[in-house]
Coordinates of C-alpha atoms in Angstrom, one line a residue:
X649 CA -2.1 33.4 -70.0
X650 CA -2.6 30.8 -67.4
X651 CA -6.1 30.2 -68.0
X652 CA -5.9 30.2 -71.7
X653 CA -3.1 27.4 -71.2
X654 CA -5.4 25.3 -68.7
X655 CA -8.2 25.6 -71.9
X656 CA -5.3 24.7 -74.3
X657 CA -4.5 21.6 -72.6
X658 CA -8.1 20.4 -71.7
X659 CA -8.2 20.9 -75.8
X660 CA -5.1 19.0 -76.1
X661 CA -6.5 16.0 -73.4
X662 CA -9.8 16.1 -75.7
X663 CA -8.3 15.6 -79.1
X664 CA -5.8 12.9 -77.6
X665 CA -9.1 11.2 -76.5
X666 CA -10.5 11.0 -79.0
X667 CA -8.1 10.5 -81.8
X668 CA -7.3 7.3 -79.6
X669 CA -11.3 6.7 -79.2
X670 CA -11.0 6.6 -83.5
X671 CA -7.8 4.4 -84.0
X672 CA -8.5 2.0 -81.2
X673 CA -12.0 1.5 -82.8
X674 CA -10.8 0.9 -86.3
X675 CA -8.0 -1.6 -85.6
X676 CA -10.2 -3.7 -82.9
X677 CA -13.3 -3.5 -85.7
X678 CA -11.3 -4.6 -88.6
X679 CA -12.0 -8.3 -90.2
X680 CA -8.8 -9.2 -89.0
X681 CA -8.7 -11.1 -85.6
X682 CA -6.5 -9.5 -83.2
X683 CA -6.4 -12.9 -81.3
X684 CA -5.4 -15.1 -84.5
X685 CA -2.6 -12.6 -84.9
X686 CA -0.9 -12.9 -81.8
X687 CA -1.7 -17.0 -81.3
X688 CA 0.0 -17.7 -84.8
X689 CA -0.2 -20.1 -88.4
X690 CA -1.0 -23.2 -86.3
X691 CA -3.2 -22.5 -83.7
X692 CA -5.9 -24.5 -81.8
X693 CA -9.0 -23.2 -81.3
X694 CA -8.7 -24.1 -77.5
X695 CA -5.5 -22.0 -77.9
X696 CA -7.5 -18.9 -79.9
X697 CA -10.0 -18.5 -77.2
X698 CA -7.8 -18.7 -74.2
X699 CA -5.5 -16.2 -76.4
X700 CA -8.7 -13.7 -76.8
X701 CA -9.8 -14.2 -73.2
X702 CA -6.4 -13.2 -72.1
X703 CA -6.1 -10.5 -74.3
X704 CA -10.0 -9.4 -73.1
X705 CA -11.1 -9.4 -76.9
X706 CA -14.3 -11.4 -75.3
X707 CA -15.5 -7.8 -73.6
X708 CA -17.7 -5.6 -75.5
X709 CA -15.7 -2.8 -77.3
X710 CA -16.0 0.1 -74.8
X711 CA -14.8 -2.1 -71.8
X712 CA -11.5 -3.1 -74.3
X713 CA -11.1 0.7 -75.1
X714 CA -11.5 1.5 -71.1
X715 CA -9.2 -0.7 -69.8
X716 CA -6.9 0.4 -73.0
X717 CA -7.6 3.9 -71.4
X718 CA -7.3 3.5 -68.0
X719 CA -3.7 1.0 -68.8
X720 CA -1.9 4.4 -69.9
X721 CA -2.4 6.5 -66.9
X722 CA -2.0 3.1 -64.4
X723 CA -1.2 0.2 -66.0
X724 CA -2.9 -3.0 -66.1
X725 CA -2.9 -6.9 -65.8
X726 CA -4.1 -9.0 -69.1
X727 CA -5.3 -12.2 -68.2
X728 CA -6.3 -13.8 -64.9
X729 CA -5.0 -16.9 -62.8
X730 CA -1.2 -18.0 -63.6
X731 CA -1.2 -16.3 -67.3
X732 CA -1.9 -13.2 -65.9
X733 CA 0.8 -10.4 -67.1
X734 CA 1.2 -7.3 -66.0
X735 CA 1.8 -4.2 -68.0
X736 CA 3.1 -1.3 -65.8
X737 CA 2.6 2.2 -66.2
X738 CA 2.4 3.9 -69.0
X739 CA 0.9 0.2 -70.8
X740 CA 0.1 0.3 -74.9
X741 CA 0.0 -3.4 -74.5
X742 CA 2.6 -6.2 -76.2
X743 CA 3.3 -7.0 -80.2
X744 CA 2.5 -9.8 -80.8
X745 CA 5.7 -10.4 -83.3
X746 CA 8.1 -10.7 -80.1
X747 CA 6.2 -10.0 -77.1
X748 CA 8.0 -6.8 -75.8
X749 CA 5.7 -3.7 -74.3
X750 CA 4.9 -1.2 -77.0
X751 CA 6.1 1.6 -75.0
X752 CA 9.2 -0.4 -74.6
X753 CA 9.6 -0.3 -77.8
X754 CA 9.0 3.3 -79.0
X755 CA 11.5 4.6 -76.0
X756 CA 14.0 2.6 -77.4
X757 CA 13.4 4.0 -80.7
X758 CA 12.4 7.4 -80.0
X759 CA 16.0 9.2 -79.6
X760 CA 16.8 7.9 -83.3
X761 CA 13.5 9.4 -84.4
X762 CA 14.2 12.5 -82.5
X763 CA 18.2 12.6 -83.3
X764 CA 17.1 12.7 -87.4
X765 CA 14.1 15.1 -86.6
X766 CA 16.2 18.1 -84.2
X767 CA 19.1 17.8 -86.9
X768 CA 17.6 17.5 -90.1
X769 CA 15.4 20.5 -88.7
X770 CA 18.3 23.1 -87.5
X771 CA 19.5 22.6 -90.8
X772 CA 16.4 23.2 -92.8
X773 CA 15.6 26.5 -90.9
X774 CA 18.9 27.9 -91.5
X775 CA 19.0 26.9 -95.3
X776 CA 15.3 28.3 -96.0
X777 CA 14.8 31.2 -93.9
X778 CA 18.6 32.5 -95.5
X779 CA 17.5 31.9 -98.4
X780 CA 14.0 33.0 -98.4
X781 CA 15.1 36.2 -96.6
X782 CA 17.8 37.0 -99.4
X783 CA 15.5 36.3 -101.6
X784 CA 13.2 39.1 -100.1
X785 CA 15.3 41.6 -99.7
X786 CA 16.8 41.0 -103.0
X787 CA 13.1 41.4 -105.0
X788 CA 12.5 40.6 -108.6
X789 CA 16.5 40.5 -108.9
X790 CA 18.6 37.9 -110.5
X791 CA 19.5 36.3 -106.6
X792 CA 15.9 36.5 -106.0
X793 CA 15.1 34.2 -109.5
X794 CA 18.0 31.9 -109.0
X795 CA 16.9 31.4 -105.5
X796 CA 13.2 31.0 -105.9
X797 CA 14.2 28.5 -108.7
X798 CA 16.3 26.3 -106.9
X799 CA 13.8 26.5 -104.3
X800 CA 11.1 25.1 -106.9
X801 CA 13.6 22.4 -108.1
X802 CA 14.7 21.0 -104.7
X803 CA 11.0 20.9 -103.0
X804 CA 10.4 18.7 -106.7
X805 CA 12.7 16.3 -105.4
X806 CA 11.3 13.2 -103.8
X807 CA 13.0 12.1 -100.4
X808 CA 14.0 9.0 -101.7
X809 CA 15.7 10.1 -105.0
X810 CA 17.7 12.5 -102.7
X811 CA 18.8 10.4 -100.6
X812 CA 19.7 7.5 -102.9
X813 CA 21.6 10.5 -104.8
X814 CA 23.3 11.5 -101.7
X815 CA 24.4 8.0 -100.7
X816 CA 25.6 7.0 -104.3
X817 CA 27.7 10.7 -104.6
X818 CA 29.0 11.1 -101.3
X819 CA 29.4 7.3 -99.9
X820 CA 29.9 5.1 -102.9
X821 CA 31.8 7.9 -105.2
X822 CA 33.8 10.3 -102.8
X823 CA 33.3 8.1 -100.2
X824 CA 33.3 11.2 -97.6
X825 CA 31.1 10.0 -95.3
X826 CA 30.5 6.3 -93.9
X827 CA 27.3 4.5 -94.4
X828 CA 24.5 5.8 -91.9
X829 CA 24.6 3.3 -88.8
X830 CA 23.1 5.0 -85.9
X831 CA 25.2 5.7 -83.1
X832 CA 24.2 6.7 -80.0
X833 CA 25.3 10.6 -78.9
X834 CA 27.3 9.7 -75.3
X835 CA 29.2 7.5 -76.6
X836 CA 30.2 9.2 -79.5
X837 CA 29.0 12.5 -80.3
X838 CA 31.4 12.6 -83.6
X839 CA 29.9 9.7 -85.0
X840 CA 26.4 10.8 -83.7
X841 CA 26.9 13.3 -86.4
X842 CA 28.6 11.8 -89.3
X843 CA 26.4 8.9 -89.5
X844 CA 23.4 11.2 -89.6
X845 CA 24.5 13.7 -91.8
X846 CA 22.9 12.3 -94.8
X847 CA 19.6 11.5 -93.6
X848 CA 19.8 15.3 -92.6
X849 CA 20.6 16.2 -95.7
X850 CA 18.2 14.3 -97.3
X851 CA 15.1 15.8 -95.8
X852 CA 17.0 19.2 -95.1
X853 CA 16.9 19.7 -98.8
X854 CA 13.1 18.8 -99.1
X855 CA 11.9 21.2 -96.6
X856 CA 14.2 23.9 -96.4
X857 CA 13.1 24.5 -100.2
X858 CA 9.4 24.8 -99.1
X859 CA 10.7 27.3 -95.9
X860 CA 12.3 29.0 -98.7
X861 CA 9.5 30.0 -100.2
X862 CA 7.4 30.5 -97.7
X863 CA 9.6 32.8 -95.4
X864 CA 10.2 34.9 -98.5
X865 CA 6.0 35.6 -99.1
X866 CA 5.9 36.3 -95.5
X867 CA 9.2 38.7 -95.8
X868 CA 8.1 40.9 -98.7
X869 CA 4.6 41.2 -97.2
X870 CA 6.5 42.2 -93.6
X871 CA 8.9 44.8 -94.9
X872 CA 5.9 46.4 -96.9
X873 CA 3.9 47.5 -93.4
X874 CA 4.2 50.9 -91.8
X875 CA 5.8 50.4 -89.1
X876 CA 9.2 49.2 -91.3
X877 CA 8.6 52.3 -92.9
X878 CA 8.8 54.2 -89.7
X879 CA 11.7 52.4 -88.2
X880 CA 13.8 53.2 -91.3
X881 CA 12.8 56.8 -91.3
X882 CA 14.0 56.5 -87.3
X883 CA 17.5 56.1 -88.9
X884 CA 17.2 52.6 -87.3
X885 CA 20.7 50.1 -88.7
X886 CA 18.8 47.8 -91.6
X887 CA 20.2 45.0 -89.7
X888 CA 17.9 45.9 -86.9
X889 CA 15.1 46.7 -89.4
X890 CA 15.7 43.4 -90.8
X891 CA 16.0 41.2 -88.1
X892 CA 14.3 42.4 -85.0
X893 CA 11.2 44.2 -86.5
X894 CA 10.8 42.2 -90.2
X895 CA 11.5 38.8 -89.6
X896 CA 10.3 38.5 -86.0
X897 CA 6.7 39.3 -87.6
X898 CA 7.4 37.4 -90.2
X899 CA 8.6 34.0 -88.4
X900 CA 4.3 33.4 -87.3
X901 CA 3.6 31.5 -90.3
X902 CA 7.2 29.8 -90.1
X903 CA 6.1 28.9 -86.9
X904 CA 3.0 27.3 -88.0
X905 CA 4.4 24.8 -90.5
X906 CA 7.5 24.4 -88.5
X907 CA 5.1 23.0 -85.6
X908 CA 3.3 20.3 -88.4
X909 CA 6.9 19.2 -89.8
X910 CA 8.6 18.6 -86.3
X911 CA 6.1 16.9 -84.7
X912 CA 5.4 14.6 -87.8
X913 CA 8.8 13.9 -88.0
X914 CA 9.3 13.0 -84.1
X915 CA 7.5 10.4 -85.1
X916 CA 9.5 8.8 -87.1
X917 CA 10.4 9.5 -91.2
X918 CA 9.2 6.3 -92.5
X919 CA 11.4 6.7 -96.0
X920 CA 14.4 8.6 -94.7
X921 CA 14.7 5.6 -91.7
X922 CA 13.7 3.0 -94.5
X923 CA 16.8 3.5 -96.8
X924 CA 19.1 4.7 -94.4
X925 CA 18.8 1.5 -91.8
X926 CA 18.1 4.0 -89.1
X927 CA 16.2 1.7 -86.4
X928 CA 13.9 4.7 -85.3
X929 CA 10.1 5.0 -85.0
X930 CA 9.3 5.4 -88.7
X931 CA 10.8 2.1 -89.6
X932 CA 9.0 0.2 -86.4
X933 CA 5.8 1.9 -88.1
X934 CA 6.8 0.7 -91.2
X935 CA 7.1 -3.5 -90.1
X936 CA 4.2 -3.5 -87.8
X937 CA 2.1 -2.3 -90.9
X938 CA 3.8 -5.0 -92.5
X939 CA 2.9 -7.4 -90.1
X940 CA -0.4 -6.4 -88.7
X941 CA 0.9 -5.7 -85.4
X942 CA -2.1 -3.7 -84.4
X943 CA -0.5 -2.9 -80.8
X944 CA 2.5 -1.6 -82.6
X945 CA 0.9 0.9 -84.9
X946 CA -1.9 2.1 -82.4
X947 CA 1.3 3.3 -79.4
X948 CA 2.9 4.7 -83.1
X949 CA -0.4 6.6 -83.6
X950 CA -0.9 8.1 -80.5
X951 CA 2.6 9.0 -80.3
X952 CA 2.5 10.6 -83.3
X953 CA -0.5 12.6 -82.4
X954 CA 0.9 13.6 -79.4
X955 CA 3.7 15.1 -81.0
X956 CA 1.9 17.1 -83.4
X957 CA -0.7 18.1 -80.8
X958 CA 1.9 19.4 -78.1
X959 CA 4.2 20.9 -81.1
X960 CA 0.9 22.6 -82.0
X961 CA 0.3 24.3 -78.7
X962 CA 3.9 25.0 -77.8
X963 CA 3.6 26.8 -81.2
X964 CA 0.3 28.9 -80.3
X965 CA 2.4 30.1 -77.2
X966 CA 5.2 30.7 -78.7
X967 CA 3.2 33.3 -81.3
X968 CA 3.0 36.1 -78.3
X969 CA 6.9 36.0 -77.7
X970 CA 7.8 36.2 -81.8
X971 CA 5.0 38.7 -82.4
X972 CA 3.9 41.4 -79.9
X973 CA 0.9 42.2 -81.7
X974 CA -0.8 38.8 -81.1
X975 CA -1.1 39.0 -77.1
X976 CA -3.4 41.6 -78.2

């Protein structure tokens, strides 16, 4: 196990390289000028070249993506002489809308991100692999149609129609709920959760459908192998059957997608944060696209990829504890 985790994470060190190798190349290659950006409408061309000097733009491309490299392990100094800034460990460099450190930026951001991700996803499991597992158990019946069909309808519903259904029913009609304004968890956990109730909801419904339908395949197919057969015919409870020998195999493609969908969503959920006001990750994304703010979406990027990279090994590992059979 040890070694196969020191190959996993000289995998994970080599995809990280290189999808930051790919992104850095594409924004810094792009027509647009990196330096003109940053420097502004009205801007000398004095001004421009100083600008690119100090942002090293006037170093070949693999010296740029080096000391891009080398910045995230140990930090860095853009610049020489008395506009020389320093950019301390872990550096993704400034935006050049306000000046503030990338990484600054996505910390700040990153427990709204992860707030709507953990709870919209507790929420989602729960929903689909009930449902998908009722469903299964309940084959070719009239729970197992109604089910399946609501399943089919909700994952047809885009994010944003849900969530503009959600905030019109339950805010502006029944006015149950107040209007999502992030609030951070120690200071008030209540709030934490009322204000980001409906952005769980909203991508809860999405998801859950597709877990649904997924964890029922992967049901019907698990309580058709032997070894069910054999565990019933041990007089074993059919909660036991169930839950310990049928849905434990059965959770290894759950894991799989579950791995994908977190990770993206740690990201940030560009929609969901877009029309719920939520100032996390997703909507940062969102105005540096806007903007061009090439620092902005390339820390975004990475952090992103990191997510679904580590979410993709912790899932890999996690295989061998659900399912026995696959440490063999």
């Amino acid at each position: 196990m040890i070694l196969y985790l020191g190959r996993r994470l000289l995998g994970v060190v080599g995809v990280l390289a290189a999808i930051a190798a790919v992104t850095f190349t594409i924004f810094y290659v792009l027509p647009s000028d990196p330096a003109a950006a940053a420097c502004g409408k009205s801007c000398s061309a004095e001004r421009l070249e100083a600008i690119r000097t100090h942002m090293g733009l006037d170093q070949p491309l693999w010296r740029q993506f080096a000391d891009f490299a080398t910045g995230i392990f140990t930090g860095r100094t853009m610049g020489s002489g008395q506009y020389a800034l320093h950019c301390d460990f872990p550096c993704l460099g400034y935006s050049y809308e306000n000046s503030q450190g990338v990484w600054d930026l996505l910390v700040d951001r990153l427990p709204v991100s992860a707030s709507l991700a953990l709870g919209a996803a507790a929420i989602w499991l729960l929903l689909g692999l009930s449902a998908g597992v009722a469903a299964a158990l309940r084959k070719d019946t009239l729970t197992d149609r109604a089910l399946m069909v609501g399943a089919v309808a909700a994952a047809s519903l885009p994010v944003y129609f849900t969530s503009v259904v959600l905030i019109y029913g339950l805010i502006r009609v029944a006015g149950l709920l107040p209007y999502p304004q992030y609030t951070p968890f120690g200071s008030d956990p209540l709030g934490w959760a009322s204000n980001l109730l409906l952005p769980w909801l909203a991508l809860a419904i999405l998801y859950a459908a597709v877990y649904a339908r997924q964890s029922r395949s992967s049901m019907i197919e698990t309580m058709a192998e032997p070894y069910i057969r054999t565990a019933r015919a041990k007089g074993l409870p059919r909660r036991t059957v169930v839950v310990k020998h049928g849905l434990r195999a059965g959770m290894t493609p759950i894991l799989t997608i579950f791995g994908m969908d977190l990770g993206g969503l740690l990201a940030g959920a560009v929609i969901t944060e877009s029309i719920f006001g939520l100032p996390g990750i997703g909507r940062l994304f969102y105005g540096a696209l806007s903007t061009g703010d090439q620092p902005v979406i390339l820390g975004v990027t990475l952090l992103a990829a990191t997510f679904i990279v580590v979410a993709n090994l912790a899932v890999d590992l996690l295989y061998a504890v659900v399912d026995p059979r696959v440490r063999y």
